[in-house]
CSV table of C-alpha atoms in Angstrom, one decimal:
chain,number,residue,atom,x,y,z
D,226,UNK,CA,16.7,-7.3,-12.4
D,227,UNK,CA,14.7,-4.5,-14.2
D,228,UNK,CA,16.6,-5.5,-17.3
D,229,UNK,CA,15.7,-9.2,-16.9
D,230,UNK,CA,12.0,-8.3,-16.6
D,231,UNK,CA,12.0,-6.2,-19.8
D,232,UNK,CA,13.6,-8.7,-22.0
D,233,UNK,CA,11.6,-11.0,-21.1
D,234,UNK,CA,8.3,-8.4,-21.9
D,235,UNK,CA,9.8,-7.7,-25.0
D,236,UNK,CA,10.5,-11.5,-25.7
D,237,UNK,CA,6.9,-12.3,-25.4
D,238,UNK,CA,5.9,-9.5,-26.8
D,239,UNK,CA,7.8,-9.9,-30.0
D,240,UNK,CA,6.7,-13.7,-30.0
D,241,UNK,CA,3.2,-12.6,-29.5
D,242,UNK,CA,2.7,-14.0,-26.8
D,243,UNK,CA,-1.6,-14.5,-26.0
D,244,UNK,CA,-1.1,-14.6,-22.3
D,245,UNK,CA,1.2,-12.1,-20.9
D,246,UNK,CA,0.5,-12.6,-16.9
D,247,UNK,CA,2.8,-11.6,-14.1
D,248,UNK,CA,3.5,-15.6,-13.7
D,249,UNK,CA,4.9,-16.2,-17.5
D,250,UNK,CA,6.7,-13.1,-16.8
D,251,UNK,CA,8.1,-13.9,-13.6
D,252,UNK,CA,9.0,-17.9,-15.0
D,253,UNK,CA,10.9,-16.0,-18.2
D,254,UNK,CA,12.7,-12.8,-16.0
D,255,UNK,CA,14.0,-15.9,-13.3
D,256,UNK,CA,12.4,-13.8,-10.2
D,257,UNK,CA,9.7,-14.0,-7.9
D,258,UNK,CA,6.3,-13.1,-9.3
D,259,UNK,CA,5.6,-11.3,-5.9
D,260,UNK,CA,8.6,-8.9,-7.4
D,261,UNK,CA,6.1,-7.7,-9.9
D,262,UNK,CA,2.9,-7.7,-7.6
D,263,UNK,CA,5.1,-4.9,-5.4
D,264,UNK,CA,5.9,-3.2,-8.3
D,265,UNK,CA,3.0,-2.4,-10.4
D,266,UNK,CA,-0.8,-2.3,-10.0
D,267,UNK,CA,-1.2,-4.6,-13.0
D,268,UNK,CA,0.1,-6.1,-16.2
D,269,UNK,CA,-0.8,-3.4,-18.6
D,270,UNK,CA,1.4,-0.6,-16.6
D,271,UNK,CA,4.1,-2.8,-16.4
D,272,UNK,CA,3.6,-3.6,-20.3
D,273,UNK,CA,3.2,0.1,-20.5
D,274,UNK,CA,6.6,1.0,-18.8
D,275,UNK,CA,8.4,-1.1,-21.2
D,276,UNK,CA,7.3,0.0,-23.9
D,277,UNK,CA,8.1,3.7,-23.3
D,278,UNK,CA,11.1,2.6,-22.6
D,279,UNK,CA,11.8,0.6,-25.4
D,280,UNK,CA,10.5,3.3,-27.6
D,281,UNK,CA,12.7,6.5,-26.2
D,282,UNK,CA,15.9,4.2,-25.0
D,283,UNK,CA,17.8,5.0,-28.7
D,284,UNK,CA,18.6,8.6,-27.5
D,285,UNK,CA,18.4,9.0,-31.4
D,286,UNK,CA,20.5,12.4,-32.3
D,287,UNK,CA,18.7,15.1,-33.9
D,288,UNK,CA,19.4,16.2,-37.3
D,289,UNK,CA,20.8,19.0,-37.9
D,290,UNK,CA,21.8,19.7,-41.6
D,291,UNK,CA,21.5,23.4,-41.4
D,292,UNK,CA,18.2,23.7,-43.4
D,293,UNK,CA,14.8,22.6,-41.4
D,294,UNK,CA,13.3,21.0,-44.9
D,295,UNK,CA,16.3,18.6,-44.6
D,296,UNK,CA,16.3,17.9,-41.1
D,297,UNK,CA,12.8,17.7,-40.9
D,298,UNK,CA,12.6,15.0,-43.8
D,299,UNK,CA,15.8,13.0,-42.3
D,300,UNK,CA,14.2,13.1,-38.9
D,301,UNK,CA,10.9,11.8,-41.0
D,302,UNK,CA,12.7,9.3,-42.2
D,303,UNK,CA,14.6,7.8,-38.5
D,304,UNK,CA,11.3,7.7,-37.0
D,305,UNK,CA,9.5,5.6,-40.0
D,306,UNK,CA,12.5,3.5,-40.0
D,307,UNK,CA,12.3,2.8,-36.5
D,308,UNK,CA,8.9,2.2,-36.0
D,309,UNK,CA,8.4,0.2,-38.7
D,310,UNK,CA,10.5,-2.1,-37.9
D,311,UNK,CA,8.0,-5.6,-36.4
D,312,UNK,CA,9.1,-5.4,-32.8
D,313,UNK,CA,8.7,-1.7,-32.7
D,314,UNK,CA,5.1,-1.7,-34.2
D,315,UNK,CA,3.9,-4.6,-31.6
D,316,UNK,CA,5.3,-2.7,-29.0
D,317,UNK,CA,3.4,0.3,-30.2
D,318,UNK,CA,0.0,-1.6,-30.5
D,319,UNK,CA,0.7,-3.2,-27.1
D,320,UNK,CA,1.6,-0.3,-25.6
D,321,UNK,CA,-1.6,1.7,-26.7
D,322,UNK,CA,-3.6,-1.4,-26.2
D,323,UNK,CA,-2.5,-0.8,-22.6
D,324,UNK,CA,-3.8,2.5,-22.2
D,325,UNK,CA,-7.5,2.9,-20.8
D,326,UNK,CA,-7.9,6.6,-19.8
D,327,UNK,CA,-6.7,9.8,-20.9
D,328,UNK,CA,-2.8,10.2,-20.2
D,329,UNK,CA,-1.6,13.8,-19.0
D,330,UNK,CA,1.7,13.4,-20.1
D,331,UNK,CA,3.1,10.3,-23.0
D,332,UNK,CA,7.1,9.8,-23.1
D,333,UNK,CA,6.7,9.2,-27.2
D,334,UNK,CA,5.0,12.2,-27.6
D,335,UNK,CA,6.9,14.6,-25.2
D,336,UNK,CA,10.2,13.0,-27.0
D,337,UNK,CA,8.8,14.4,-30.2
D,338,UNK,CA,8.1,17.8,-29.1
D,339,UNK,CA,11.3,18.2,-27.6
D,340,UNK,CA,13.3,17.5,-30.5
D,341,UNK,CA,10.8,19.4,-33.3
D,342,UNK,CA,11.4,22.2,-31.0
D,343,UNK,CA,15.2,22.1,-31.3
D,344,UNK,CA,14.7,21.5,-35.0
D,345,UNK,CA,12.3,24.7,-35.3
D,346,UNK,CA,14.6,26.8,-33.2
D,347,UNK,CA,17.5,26.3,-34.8
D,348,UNK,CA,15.7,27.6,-38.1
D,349,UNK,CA,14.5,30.5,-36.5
D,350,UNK,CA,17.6,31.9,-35.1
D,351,UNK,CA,18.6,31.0,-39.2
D,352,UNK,CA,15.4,33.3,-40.4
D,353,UNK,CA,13.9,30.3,-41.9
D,354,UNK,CA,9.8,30.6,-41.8
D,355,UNK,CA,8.8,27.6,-39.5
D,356,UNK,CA,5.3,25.6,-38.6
D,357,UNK,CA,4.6,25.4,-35.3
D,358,UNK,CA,6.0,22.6,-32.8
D,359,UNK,CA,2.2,21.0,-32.5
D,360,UNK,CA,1.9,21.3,-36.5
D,361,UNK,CA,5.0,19.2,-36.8
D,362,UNK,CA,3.2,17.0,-34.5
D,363,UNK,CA,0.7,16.5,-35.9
D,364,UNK,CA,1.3,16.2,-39.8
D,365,UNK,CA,4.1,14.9,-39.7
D,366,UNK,CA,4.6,12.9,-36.3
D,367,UNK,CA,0.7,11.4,-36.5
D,368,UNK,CA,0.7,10.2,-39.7
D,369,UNK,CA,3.8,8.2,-39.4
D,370,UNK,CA,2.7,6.9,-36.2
D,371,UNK,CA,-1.0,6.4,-37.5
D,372,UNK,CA,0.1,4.3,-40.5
D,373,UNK,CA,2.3,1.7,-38.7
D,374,UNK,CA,-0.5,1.5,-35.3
D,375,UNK,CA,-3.2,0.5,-38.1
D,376,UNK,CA,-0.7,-1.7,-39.5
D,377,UNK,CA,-0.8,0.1,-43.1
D,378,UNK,CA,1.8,0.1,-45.5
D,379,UNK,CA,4.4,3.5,-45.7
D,380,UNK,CA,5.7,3.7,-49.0
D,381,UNK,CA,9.3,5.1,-48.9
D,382,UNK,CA,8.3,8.9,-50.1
D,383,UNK,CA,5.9,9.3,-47.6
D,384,UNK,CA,8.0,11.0,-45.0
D,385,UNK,CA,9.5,13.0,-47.6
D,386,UNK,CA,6.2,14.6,-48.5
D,387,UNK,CA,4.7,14.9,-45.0
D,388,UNK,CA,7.7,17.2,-44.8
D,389,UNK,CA,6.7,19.0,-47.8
D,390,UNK,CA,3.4,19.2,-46.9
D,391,UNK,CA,4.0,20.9,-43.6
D,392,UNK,CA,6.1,23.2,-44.6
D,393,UNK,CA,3.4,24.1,-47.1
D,394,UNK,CA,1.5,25.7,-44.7
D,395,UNK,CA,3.7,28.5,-43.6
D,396,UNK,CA,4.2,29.7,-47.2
B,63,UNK,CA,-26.6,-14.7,-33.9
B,64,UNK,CA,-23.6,-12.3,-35.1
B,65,UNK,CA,-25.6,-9.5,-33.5
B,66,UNK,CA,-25.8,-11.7,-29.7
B,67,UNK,CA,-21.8,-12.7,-30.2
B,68,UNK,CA,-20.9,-8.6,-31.7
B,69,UNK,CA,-22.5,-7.7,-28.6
B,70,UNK,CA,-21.2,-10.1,-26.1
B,71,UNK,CA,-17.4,-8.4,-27.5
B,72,UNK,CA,-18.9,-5.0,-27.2
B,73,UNK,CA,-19.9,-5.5,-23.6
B,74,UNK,CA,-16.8,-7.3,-22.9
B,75,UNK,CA,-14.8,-4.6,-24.6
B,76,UNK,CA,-16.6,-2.1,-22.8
B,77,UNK,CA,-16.5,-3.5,-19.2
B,78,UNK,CA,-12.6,-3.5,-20.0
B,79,UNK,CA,-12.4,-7.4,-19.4
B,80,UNK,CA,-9.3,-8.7,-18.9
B,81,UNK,CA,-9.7,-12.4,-20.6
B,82,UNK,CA,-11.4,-12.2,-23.4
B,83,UNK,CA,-11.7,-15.7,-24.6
B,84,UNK,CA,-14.1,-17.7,-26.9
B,85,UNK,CA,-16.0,-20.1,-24.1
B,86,UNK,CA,-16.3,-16.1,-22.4
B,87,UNK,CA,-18.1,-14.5,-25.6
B,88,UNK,CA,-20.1,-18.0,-26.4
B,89,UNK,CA,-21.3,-17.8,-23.0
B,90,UNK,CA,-22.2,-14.3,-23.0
B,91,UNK,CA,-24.2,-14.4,-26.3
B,92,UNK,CA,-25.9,-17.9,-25.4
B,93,UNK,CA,-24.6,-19.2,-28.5
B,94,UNK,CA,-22.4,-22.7,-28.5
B,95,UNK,CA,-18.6,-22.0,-28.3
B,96,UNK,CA,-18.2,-24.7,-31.6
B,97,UNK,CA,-20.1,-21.4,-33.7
B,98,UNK,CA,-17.1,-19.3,-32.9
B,99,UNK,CA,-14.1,-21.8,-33.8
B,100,UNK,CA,-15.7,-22.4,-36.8
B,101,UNK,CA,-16.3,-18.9,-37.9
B,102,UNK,CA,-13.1,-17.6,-36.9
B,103,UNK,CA,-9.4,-18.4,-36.4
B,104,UNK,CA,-8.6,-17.2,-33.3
B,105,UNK,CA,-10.4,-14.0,-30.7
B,106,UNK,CA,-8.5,-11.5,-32.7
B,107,UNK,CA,-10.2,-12.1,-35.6
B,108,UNK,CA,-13.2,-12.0,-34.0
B,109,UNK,CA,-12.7,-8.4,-31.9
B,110,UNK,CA,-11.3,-7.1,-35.3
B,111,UNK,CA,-14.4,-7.8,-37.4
B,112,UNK,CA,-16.4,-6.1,-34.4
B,113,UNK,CA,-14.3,-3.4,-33.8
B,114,UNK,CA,-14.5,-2.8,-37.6
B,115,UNK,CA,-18.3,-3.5,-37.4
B,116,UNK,CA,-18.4,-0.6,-34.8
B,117,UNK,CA,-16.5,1.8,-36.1
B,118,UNK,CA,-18.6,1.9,-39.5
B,119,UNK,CA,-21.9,0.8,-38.7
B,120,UNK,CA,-23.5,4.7,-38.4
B,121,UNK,CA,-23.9,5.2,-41.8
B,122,UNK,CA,-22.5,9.1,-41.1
B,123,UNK,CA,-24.0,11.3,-43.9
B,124,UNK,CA,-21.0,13.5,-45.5
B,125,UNK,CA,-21.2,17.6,-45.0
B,126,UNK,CA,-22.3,19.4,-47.9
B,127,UNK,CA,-22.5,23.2,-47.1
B,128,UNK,CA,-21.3,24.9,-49.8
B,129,UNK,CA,-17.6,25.5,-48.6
B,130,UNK,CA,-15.6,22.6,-48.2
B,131,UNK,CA,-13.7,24.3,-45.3
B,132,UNK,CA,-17.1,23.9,-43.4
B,133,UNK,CA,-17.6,20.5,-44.7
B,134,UNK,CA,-14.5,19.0,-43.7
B,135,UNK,CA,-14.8,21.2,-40.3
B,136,UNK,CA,-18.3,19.2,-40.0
B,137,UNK,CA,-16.8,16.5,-40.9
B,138,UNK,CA,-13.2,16.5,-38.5
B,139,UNK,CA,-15.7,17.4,-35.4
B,140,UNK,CA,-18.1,14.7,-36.5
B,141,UNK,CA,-15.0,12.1,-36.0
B,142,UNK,CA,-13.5,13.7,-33.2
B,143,UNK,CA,-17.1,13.3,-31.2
B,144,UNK,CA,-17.1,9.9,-32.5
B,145,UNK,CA,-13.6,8.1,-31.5
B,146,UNK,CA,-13.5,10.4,-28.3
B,147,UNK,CA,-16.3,8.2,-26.5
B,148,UNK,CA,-14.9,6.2,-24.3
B,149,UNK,CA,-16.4,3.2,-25.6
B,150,UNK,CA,-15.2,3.9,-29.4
B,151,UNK,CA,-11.9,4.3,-28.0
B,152,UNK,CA,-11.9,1.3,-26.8
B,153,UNK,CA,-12.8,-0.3,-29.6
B,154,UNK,CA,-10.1,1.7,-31.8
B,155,UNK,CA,-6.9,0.3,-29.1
B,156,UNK,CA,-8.3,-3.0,-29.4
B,157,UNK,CA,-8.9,-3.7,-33.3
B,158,UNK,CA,-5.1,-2.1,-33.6
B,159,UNK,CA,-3.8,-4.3,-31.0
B,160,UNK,CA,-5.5,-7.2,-33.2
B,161,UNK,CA,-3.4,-6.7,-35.9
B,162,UNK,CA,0.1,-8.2,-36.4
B,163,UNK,CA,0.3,-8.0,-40.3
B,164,UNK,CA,0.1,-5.1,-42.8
B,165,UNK,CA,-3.1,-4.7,-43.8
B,166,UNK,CA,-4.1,-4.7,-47.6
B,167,UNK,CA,-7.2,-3.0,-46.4
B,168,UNK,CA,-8.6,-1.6,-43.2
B,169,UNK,CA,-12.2,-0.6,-43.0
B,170,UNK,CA,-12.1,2.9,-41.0
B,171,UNK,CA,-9.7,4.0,-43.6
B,172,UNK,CA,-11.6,2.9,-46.4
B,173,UNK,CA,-14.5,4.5,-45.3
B,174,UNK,CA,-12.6,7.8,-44.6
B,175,UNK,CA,-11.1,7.9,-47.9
B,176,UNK,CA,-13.9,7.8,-49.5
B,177,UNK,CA,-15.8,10.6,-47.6
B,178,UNK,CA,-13.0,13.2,-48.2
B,179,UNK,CA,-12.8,11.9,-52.0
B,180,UNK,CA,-17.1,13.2,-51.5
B,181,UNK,CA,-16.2,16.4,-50.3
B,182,UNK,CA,-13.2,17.1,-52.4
B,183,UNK,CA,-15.8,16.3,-55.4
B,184,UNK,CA,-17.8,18.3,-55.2
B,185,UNK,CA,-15.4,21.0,-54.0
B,186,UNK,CA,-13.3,20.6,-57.4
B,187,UNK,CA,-17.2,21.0,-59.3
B,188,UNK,CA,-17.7,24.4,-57.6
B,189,UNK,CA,-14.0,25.6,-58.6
B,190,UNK,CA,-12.2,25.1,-55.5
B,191,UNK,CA,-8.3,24.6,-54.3
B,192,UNK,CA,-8.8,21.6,-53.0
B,193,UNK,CA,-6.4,19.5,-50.9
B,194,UNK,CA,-5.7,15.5,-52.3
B,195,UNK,CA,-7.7,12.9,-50.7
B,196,UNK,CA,-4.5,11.4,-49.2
B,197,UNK,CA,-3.2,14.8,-47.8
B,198,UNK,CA,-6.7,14.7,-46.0
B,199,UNK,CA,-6.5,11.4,-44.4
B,200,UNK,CA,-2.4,12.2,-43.6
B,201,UNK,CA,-3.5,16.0,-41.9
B,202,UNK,CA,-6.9,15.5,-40.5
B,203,UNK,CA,-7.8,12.1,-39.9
B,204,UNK,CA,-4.3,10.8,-39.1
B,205,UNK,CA,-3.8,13.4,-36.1
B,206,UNK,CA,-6.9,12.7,-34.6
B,207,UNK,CA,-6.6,9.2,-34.5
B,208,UNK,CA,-3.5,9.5,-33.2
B,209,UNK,CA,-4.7,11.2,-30.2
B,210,UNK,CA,-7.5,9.2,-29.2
B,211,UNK,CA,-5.5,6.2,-29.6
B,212,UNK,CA,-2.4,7.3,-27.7
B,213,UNK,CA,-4.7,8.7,-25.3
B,214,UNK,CA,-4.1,12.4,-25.4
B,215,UNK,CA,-6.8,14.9,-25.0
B,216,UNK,CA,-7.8,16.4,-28.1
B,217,UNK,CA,-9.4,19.9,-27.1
B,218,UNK,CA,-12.3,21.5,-29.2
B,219,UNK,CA,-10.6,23.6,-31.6
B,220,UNK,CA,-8.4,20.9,-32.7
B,221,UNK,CA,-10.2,19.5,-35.3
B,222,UNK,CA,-10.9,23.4,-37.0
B,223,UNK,CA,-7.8,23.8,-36.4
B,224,UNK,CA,-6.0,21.2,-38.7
B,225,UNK,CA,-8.4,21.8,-41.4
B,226,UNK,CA,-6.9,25.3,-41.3
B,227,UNK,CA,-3.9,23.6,-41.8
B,228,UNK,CA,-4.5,21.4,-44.5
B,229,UNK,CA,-6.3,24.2,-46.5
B,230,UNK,CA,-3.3,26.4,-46.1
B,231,UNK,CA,-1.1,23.6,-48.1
B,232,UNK,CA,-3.2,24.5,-51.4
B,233,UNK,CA,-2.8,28.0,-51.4
């Protein structure tokens, strides 16, 4: 059932959709809109959860290439890919459309973290120099993410020389 | 007029309504719905051009102290205070959630881009290692955008902190 209602989130979302109510959702899923009442406190969390999921679902694999300058630029580049692709960025924009007050804790971001901190570690125990986890964050992570939320083009090098740019700083 | 309807959206915006629809705004800004049809294609238009309008209305002067690593400090806790109000923030999720298309152009980065090209400037005139005008928008503004629009708290020393960074990419 869970399934049913999250395609059919992610089917109006991807049509962009005006009106997203618990009613058009309910109609689409094929369950009773009192389902979704129980559920959530509101539309937005329930757009919310979907889109954290469909954001973190891929269990994309980490790369691990045995130098951080290459993993750090082919990891770059999965994330750009992915989120520039037209459903991912709506979901994105709806999901942070969505969100009204500070959040303590973001699935996107603690998904990041966790695998620039494998990435780093694995350099370390190598002898490599690395940046910290939150510089990966946030010059490499942000820009990405800041580009495609504002709807800007990325031009294809631009992970590449985030990557470059990071690693910059701990020369 | 625009001022009434920009701040019929703002207030709407603000009180977090839910249905933000043209009869709503014309209503609010005693202005005749008909105004609004004709002057725009659709409400995200509208809340895009006021977002916009918001976010680059205050005229901010541009540091000039001498050192440009206390002019773009200045300058990253000038923005920082800025998108961090609540209302701003607001603003920010909604003009993103606006947008569907790549943009050619977006307003808050134009504006940006051409503050740090100010700053660099003038840097470059006094003989300093300056950072490029893009690696400013991709390491300072990026991250803190990023933040406020995914909601995270951004403490105080995070803006200092990734001018550090972004300096320590020159050397």
């Amino acid at each position: 059932m869970l399934t049913a209602i999250y395609t059919a989130v992610g089917e109006l979302v991807g049509q962009g959709a005006d009106k997203i109510s618990f009613p058009v959702i309910a109609e689409r899923a094929g369950v009773n809109p009192t389902t979704l009442y129980r559920r959530w406190p509101d539309v937005n969390a329930l757009l919310e959860d979907v889109a954290i999921a469909a954001l973190t679902r891929d269990g994309e694999s980490v790369p691990d290439t045995g130098s951080l300058e290459q993993d750090l630029t082919d990891w770059a580049n999965i994330i750009a890919g992915d989120i520039t692709r037209p459903e991912r960025a709506r979901y994105l924009r709806a999901m942070v459309a969505a969100r009204v007050d500070l959040v303590t804790n973001c699935a996107v971001t603690d998904a990041r973290h966790e695998q620039a901190a494998q990435m780093t570690r694995r350099a370390s125990e190598r002898g490599e120099q690395t940046p910290t986890v939150q510089q990966i964050l946030d010059h490499i992570v942000a820009p990405l993410y800041y580009n495609v939320i504002f709807a800007l083009p990325l031009d294809d090098d631009h992970p590449r020389r985030l990557v470059r740019d990071v690693l910059a700083m701990t020369r």
